[in-house]
mmCIF file with all atom_site columns, C-alpha atoms in Angstrom:
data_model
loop_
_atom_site.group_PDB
_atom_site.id
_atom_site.type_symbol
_atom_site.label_atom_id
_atom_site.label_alt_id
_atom_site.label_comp_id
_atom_site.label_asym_id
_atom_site.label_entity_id
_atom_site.label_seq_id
_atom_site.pdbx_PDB_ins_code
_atom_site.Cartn_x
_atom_site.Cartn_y
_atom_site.Cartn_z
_atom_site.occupancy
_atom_site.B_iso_or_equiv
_atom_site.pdbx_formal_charge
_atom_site.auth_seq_id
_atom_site.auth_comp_id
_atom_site.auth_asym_id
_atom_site.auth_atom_id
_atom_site.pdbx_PDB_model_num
ATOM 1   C CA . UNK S 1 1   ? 0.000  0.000  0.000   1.00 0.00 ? 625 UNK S CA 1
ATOM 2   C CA . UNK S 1 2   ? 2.760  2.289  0.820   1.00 0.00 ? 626 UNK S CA 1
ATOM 3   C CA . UNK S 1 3   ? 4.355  1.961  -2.340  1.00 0.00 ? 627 UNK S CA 1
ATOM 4   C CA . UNK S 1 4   ? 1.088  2.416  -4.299  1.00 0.00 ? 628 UNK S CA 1
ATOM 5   C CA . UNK S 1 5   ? 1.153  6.222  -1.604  1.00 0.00 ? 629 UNK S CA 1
ATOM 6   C CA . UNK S 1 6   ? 4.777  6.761  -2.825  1.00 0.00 ? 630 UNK S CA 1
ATOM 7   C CA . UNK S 1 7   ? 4.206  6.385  -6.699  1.00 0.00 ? 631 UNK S CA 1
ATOM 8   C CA . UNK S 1 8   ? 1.344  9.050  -6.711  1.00 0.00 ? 632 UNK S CA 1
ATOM 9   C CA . UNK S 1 9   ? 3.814  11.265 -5.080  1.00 0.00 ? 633 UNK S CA 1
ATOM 10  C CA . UNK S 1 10  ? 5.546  11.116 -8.267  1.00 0.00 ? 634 UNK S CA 1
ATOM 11  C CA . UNK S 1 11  ? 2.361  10.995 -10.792 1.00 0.00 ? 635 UNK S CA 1
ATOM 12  C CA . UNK S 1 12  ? 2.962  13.061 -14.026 1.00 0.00 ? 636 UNK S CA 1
ATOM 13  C CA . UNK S 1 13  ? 0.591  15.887 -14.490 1.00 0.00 ? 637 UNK S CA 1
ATOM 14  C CA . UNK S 1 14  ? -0.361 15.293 -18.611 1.00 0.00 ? 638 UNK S CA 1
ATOM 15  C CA . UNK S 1 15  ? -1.158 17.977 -20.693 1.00 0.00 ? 639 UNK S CA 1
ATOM 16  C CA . UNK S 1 16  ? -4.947 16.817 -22.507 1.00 0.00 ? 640 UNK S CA 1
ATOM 17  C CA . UNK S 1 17  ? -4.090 15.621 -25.702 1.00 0.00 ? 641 UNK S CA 1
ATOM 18  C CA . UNK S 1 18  ? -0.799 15.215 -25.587 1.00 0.00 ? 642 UNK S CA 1
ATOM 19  C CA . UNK S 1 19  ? 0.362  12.048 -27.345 1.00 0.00 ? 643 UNK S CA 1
ATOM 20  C CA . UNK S 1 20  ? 4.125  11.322 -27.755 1.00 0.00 ? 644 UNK S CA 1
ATOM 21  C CA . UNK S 1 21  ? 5.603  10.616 -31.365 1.00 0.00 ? 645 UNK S CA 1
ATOM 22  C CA . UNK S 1 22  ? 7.104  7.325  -32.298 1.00 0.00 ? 646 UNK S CA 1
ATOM 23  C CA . UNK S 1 23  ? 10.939 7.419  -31.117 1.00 0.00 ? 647 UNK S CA 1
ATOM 24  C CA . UNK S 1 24  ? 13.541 8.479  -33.380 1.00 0.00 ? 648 UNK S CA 1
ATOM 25  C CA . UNK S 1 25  ? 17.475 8.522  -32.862 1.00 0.00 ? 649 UNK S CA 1
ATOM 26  C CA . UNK S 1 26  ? 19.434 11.511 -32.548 1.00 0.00 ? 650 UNK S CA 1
ATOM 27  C CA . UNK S 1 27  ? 21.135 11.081 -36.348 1.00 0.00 ? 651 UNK S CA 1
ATOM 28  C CA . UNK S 1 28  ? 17.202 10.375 -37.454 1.00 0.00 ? 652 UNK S CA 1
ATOM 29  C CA . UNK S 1 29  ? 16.250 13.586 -36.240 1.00 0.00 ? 653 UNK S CA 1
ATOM 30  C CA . UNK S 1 30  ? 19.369 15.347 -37.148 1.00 0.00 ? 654 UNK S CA 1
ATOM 31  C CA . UNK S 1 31  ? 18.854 14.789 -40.406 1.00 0.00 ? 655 UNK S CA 1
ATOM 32  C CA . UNK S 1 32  ? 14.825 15.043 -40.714 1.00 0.00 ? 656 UNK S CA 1
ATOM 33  C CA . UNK S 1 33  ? 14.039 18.517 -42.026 1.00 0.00 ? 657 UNK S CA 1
ATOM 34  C CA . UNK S 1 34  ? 17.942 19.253 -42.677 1.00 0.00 ? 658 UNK S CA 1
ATOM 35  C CA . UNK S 1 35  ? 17.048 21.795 -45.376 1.00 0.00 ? 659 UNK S CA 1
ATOM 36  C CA . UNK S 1 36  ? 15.131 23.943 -42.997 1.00 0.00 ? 660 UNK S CA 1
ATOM 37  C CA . UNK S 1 37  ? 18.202 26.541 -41.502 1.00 0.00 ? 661 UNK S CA 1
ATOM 38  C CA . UNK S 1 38  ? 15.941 27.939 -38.219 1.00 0.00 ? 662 UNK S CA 1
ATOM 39  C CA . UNK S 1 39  ? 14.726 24.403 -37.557 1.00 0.00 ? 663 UNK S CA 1
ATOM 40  C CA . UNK S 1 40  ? 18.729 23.159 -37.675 1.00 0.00 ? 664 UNK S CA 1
ATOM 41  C CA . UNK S 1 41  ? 19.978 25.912 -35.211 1.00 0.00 ? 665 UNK S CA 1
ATOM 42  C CA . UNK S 1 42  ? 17.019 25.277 -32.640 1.00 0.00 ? 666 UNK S CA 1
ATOM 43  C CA . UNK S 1 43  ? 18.215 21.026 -32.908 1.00 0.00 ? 667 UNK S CA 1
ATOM 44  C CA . UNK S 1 44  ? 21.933 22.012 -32.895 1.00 0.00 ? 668 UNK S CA 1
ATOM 45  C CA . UNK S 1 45  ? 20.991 24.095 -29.452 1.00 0.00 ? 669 UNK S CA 1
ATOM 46  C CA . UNK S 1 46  ? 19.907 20.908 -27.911 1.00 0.00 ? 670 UNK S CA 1
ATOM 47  C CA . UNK S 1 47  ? 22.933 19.182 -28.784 1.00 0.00 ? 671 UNK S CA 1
ATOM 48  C CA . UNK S 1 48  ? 21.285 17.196 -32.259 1.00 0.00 ? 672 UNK S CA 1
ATOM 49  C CA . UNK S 1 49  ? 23.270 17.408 -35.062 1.00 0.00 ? 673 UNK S CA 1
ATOM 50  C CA . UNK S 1 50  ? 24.473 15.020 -37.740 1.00 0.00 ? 674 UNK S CA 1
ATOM 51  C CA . UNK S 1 51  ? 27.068 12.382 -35.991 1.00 0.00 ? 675 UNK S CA 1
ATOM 52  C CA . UNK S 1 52  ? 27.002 13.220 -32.785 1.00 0.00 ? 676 UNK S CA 1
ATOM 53  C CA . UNK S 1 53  ? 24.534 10.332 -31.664 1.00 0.00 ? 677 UNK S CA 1
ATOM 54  C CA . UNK S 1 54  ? 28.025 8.046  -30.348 1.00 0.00 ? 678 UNK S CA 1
ATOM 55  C CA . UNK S 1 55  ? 27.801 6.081  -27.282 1.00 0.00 ? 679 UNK S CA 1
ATOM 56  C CA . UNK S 1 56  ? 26.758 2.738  -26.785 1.00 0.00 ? 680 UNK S CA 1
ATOM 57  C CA . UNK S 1 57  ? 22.516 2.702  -27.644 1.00 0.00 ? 681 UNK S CA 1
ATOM 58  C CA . UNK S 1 58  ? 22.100 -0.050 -25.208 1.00 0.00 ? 682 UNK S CA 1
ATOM 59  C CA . UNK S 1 59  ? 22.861 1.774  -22.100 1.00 0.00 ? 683 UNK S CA 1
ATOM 60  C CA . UNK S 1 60  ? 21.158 4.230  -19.823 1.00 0.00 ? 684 UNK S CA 1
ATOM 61  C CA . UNK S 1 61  ? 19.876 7.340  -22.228 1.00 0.00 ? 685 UNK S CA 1
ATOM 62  C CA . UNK S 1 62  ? 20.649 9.494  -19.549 1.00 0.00 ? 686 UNK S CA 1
ATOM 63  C CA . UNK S 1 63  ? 23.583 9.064  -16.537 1.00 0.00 ? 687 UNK S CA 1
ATOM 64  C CA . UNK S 1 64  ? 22.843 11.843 -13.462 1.00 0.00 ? 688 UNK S CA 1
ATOM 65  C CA . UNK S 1 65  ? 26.199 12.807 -12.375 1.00 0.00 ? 689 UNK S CA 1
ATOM 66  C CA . UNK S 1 66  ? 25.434 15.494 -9.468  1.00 0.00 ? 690 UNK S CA 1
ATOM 67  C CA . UNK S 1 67  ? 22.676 17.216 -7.443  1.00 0.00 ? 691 UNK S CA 1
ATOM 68  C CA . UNK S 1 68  ? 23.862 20.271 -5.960  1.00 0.00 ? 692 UNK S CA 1
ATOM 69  C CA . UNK S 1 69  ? 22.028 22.671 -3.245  1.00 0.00 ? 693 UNK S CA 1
ATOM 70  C CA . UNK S 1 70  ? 23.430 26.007 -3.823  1.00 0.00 ? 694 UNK S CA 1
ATOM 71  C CA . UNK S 1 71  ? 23.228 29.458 -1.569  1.00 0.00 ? 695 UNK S CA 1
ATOM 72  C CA . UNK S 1 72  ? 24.413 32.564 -1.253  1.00 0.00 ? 696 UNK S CA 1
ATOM 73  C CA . UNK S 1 73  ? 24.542 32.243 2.577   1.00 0.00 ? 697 UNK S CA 1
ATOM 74  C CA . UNK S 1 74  ? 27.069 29.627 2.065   1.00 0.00 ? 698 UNK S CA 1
ATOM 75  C CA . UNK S 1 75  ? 30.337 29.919 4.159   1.00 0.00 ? 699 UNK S CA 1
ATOM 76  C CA . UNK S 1 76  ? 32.805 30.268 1.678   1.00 0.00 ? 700 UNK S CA 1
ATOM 77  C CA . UNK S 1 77  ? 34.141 27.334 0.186   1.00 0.00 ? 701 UNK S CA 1
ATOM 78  C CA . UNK S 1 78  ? 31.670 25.274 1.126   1.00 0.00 ? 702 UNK S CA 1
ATOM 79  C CA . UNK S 1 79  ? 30.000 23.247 -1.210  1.00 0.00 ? 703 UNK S CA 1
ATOM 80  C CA . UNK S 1 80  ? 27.145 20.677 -0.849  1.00 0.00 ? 704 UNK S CA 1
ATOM 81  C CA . UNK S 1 81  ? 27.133 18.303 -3.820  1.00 0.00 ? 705 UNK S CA 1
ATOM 82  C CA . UNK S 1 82  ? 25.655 14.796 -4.099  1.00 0.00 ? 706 UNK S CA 1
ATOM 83  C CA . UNK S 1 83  ? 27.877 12.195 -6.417  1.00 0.00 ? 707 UNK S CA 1
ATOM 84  C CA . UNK S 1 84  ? 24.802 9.966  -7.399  1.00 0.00 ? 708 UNK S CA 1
ATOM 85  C CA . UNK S 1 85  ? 27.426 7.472  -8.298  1.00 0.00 ? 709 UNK S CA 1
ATOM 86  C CA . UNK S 1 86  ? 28.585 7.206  -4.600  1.00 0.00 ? 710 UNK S CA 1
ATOM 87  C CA . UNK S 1 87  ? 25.749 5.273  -3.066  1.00 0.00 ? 711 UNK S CA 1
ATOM 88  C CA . UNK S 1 88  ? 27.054 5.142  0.177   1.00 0.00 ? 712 UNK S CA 1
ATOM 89  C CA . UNK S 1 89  ? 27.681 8.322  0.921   1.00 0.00 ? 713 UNK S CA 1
ATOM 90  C CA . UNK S 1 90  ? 23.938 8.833  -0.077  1.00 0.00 ? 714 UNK S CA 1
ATOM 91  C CA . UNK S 1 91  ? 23.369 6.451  2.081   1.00 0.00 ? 715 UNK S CA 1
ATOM 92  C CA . UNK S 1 92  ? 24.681 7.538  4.942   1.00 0.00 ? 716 UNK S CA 1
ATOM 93  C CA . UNK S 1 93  ? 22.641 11.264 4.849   1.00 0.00 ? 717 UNK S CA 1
ATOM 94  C CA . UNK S 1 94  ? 20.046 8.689  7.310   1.00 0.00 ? 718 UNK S CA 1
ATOM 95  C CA . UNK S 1 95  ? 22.281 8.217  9.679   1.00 0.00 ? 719 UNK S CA 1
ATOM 96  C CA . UNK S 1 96  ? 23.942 11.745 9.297   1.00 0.00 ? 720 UNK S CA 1
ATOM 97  C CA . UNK S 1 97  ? 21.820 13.882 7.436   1.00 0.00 ? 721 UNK S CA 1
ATOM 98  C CA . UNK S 1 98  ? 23.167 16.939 5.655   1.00 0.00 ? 722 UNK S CA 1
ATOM 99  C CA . UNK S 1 99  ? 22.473 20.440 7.372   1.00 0.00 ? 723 UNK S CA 1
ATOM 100 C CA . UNK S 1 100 ? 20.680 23.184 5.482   1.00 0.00 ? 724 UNK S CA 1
ATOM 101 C CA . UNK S 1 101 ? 20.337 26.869 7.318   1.00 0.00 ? 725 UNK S CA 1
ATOM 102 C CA . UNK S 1 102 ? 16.325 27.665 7.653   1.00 0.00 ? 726 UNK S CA 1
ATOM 103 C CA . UNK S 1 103 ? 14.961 30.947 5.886   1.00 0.00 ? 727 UNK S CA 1
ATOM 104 C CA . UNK S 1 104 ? 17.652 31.458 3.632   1.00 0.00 ? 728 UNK S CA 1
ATOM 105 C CA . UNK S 1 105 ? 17.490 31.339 -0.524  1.00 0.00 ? 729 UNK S CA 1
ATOM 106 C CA . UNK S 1 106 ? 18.749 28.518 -2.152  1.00 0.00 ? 730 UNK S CA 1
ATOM 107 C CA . UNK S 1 107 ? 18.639 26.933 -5.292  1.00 0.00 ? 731 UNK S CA 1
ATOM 108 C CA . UNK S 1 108 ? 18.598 22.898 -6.796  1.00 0.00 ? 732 UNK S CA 1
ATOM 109 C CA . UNK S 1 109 ? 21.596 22.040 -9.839  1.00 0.00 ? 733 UNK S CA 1
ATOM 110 C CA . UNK S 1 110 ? 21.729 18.837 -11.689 1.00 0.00 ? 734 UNK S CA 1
ATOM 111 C CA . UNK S 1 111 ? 24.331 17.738 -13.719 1.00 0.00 ? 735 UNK S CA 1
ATOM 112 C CA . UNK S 1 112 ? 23.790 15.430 -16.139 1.00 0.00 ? 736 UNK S CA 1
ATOM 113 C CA . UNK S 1 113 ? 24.736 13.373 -19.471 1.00 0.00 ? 737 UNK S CA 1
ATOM 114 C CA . UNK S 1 114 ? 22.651 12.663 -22.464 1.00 0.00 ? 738 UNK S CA 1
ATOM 115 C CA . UNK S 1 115 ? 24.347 9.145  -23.528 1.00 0.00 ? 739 UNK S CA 1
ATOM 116 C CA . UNK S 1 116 ? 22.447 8.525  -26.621 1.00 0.00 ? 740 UNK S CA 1
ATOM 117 C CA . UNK S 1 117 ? 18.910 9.174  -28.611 1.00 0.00 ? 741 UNK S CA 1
ATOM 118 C CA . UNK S 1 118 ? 16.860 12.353 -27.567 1.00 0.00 ? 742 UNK S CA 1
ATOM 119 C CA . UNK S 1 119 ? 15.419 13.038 -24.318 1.00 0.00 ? 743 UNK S CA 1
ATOM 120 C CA . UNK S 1 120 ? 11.893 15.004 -23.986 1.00 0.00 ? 744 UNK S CA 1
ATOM 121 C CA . UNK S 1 121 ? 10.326 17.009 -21.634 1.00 0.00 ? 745 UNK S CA 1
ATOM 122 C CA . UNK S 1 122 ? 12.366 15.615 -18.884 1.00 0.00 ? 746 UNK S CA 1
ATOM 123 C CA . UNK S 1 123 ? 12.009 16.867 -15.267 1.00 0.00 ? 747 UNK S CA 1
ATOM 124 C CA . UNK S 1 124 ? 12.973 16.451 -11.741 1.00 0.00 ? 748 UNK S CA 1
ATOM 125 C CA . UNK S 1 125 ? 10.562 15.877 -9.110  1.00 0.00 ? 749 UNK S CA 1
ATOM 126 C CA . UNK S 1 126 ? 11.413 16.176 -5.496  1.00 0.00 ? 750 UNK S CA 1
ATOM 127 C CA . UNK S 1 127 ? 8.959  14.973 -2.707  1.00 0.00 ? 751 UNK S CA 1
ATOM 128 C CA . UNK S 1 128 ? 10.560 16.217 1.039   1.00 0.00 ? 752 UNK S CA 1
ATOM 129 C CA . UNK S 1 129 ? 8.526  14.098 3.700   1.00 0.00 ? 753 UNK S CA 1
ATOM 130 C CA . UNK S 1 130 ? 8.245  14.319 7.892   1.00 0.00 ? 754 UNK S CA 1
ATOM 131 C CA . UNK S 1 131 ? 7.570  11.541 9.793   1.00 0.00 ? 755 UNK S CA 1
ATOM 132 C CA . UNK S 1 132 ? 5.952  10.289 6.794   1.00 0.00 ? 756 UNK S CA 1
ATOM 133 C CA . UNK S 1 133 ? 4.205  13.280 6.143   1.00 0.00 ? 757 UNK S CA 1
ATOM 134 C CA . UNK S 1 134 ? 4.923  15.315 2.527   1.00 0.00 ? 758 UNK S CA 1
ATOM 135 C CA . UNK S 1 135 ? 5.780  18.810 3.284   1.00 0.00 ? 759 UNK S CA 1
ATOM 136 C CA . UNK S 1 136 ? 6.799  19.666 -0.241  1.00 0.00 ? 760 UNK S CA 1
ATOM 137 C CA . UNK S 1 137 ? 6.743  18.816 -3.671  1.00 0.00 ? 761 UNK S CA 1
ATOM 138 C CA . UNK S 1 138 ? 9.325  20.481 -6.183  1.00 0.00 ? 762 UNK S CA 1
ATOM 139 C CA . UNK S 1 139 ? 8.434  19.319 -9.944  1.00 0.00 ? 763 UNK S CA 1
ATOM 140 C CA . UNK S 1 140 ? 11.284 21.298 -12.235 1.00 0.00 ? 764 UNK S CA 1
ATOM 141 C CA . UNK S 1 141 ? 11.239 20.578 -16.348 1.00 0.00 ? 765 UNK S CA 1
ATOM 142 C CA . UNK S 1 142 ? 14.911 19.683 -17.173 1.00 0.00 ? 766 UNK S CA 1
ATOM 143 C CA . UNK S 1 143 ? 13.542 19.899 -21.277 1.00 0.00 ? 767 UNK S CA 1
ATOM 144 C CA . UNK S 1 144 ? 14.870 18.067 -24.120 1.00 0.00 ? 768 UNK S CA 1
ATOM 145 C CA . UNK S 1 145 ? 18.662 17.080 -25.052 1.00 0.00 ? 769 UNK S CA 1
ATOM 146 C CA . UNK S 1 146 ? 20.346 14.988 -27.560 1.00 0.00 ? 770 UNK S CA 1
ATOM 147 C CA . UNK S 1 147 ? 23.846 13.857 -26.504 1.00 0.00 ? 771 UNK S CA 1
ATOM 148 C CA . UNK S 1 148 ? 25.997 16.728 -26.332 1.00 0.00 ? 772 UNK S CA 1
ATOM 149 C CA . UNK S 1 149 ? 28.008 17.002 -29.255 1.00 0.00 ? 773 UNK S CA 1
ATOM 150 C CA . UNK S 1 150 ? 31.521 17.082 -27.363 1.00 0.00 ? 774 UNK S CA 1
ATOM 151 C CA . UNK S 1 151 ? 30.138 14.631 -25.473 1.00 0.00 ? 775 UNK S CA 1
ATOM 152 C CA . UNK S 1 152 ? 29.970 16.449 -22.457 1.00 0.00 ? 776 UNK S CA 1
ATOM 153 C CA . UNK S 1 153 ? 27.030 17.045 -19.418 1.00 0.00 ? 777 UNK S CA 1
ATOM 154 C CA . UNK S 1 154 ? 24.431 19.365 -18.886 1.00 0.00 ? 778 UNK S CA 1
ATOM 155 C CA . UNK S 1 155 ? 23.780 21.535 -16.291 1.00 0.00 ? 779 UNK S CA 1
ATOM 156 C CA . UNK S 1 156 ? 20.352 22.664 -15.036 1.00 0.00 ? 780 UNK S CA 1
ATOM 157 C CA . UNK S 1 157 ? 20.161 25.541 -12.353 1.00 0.00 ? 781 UNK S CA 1
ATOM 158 C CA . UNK S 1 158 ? 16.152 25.691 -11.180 1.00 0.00 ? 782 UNK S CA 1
ATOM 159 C CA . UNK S 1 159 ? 14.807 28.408 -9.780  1.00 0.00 ? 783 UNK S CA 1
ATOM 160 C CA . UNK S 1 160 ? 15.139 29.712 -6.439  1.00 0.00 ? 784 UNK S CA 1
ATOM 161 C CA . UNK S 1 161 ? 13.445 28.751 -3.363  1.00 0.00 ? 785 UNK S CA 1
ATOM 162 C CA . UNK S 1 162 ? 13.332 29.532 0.549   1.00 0.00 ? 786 UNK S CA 1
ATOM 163 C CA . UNK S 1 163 ? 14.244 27.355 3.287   1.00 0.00 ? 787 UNK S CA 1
ATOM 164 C CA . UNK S 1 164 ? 11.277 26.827 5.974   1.00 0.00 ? 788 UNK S CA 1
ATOM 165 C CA . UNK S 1 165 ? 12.241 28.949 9.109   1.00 0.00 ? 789 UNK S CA 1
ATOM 166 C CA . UNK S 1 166 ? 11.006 28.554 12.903  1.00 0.00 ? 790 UNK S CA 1
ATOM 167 C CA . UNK S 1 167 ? 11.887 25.898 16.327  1.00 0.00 ? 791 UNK S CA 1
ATOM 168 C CA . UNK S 1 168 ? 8.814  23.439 14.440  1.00 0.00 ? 792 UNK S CA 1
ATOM 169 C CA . UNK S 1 169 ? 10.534 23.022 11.539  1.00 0.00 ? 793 UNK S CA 1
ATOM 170 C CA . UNK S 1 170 ? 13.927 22.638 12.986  1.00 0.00 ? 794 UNK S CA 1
ATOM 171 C CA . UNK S 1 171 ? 12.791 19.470 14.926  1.00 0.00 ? 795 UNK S CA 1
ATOM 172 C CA . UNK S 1 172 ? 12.993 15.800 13.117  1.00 0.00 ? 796 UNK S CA 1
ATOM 173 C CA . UNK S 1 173 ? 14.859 14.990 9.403   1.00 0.00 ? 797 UNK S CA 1
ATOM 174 C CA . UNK S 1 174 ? 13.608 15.160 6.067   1.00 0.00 ? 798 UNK S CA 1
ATOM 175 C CA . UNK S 1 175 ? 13.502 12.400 3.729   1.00 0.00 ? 799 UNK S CA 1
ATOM 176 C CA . UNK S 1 176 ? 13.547 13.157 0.147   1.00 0.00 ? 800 UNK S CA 1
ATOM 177 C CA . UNK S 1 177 ? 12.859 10.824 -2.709  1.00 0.00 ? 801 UNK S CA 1
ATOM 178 C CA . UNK S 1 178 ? 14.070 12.375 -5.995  1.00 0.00 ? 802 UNK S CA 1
ATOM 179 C CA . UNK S 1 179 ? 13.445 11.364 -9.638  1.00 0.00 ? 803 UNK S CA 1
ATOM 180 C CA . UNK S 1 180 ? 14.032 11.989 -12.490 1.00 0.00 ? 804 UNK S CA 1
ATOM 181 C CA . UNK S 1 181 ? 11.343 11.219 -15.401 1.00 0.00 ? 805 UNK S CA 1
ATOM 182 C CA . UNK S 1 182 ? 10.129 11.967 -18.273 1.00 0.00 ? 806 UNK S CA 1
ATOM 183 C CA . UNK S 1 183 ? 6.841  12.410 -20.228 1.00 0.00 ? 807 UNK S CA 1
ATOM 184 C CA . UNK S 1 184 ? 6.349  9.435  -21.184 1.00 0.00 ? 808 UNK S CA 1
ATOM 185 C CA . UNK S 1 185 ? 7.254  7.863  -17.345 1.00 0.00 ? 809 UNK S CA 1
ATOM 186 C CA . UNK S 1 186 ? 10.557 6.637  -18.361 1.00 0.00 ? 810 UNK S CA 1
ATOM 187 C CA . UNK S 1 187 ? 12.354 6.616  -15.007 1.00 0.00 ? 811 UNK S CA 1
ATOM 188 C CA . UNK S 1 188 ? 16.339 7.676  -15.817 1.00 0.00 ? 812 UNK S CA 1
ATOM 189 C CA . UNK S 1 189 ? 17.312 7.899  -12.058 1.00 0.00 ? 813 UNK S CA 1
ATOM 190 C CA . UNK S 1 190 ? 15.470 7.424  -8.672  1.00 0.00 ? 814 UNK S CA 1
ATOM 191 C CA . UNK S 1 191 ? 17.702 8.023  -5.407  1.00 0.00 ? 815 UNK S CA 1
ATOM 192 C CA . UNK S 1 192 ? 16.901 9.088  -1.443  1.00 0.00 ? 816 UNK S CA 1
ATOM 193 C CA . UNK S 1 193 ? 18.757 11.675 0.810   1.00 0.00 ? 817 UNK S CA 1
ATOM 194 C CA . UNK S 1 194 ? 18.038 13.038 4.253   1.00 0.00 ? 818 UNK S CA 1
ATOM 195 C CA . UNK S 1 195 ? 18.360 16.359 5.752   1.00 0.00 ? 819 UNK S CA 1
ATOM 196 C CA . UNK S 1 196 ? 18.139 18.555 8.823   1.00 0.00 ? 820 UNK S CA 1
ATOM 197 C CA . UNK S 1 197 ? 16.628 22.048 9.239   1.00 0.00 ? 821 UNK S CA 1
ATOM 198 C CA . UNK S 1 198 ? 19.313 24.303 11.371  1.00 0.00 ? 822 UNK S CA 1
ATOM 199 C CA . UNK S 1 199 ? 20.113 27.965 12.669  1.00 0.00 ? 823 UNK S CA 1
ATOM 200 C CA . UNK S 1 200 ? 23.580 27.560 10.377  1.00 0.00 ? 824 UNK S CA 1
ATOM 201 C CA . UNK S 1 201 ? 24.920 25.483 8.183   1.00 0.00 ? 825 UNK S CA 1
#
């Protein structure tokens, strides 16, 4: 039952109507249209143009490398940056869960790779819980890629939020489940962190 609780926490909101196109790879749509100049600067902007669909097509479409939490109020130097690839260190945000100041502006970065074919309307979607209670829900479009052509990752800065402030909040740790997702409910990356509300960092 729980699990049927945590899935609509992640439900896609679908636009009426909407009804995705049969999948094409990046060289198909590279060169589909190729005569049409505005329509090849908009694909060469999301990284699709002719020969740069390399990588292996039977892997992940997309690898997330890094989710960042990002502040001005940061002490300098201080960064705090989640390797997805380092499990245990995720792992061990339970146990020791990362400190975020309350009231103060911060923002969400993802860093990720686009290993092959095109990715659409592809978002993040956060869901914070208490004691088993959801306190907040942060769904964030990432858009649509096609491998980068030098092979290298995207970043995606979202927009800023506010930490909760006040003693209630400060009491207990956050669990968030994050995903990211696309359209169509292809899942490209699920992981879980934990955090604490404090008067500093």
């Amino acid at each position: 039952m729980s699990n049927t609780h945590e899935e609509d926490d992640f439900a896609l909101q679908h636009t009426p109507g909407y009804k995705p196109t049969a999948a094409k790879t990046a060289e198909e749509y590279a060169n589909l249209d190729a005569e049409d100049e505005s329509l090849a600067r908009w694909k060469a902007s999301l990284g699709i143009v002719p020969g740069a669909a390399g990588g292996n097509t039977n892997g992940p479409k997309v690898t997330i490398l890094t989710l960042e939490l990002d502040s001005p109020t940061l002490p300098a130097g201080r960064k705090i940056v989640f390797d997805l690839k380092d499990i245990a260190k995720l792992a061990d945000t339970k146990k020791n869960p990362i400190i975020i100041k309350e009231g103060v502006e911060y923002n969400v970065r993802i860093t990720f790779k686009v290993n092959h074919s095109i990715i659409s309307g592809v978002r993040y979607i956060q869901v914070v819980k208490r004691a088993g209670v959801k306190v907040d829900r942060l769904d964030q479009m990432l858009g649509s890629y096609g491998p980068h052509p030098n092979g290298e990752p995207y970043i995606k800065n979202f927009d800023p939020d506010v930490s909760p402030s006040g003693m209630l909040v400060r009491t207990g740790t956050y669990n968030v489940k994050s995903r990211v997702v696309d359209d169509d409910g292809e899942i490209y990356a699920d992981w879980e962190w934990h955090f604490k509300l404090g008067k500093e960092w």
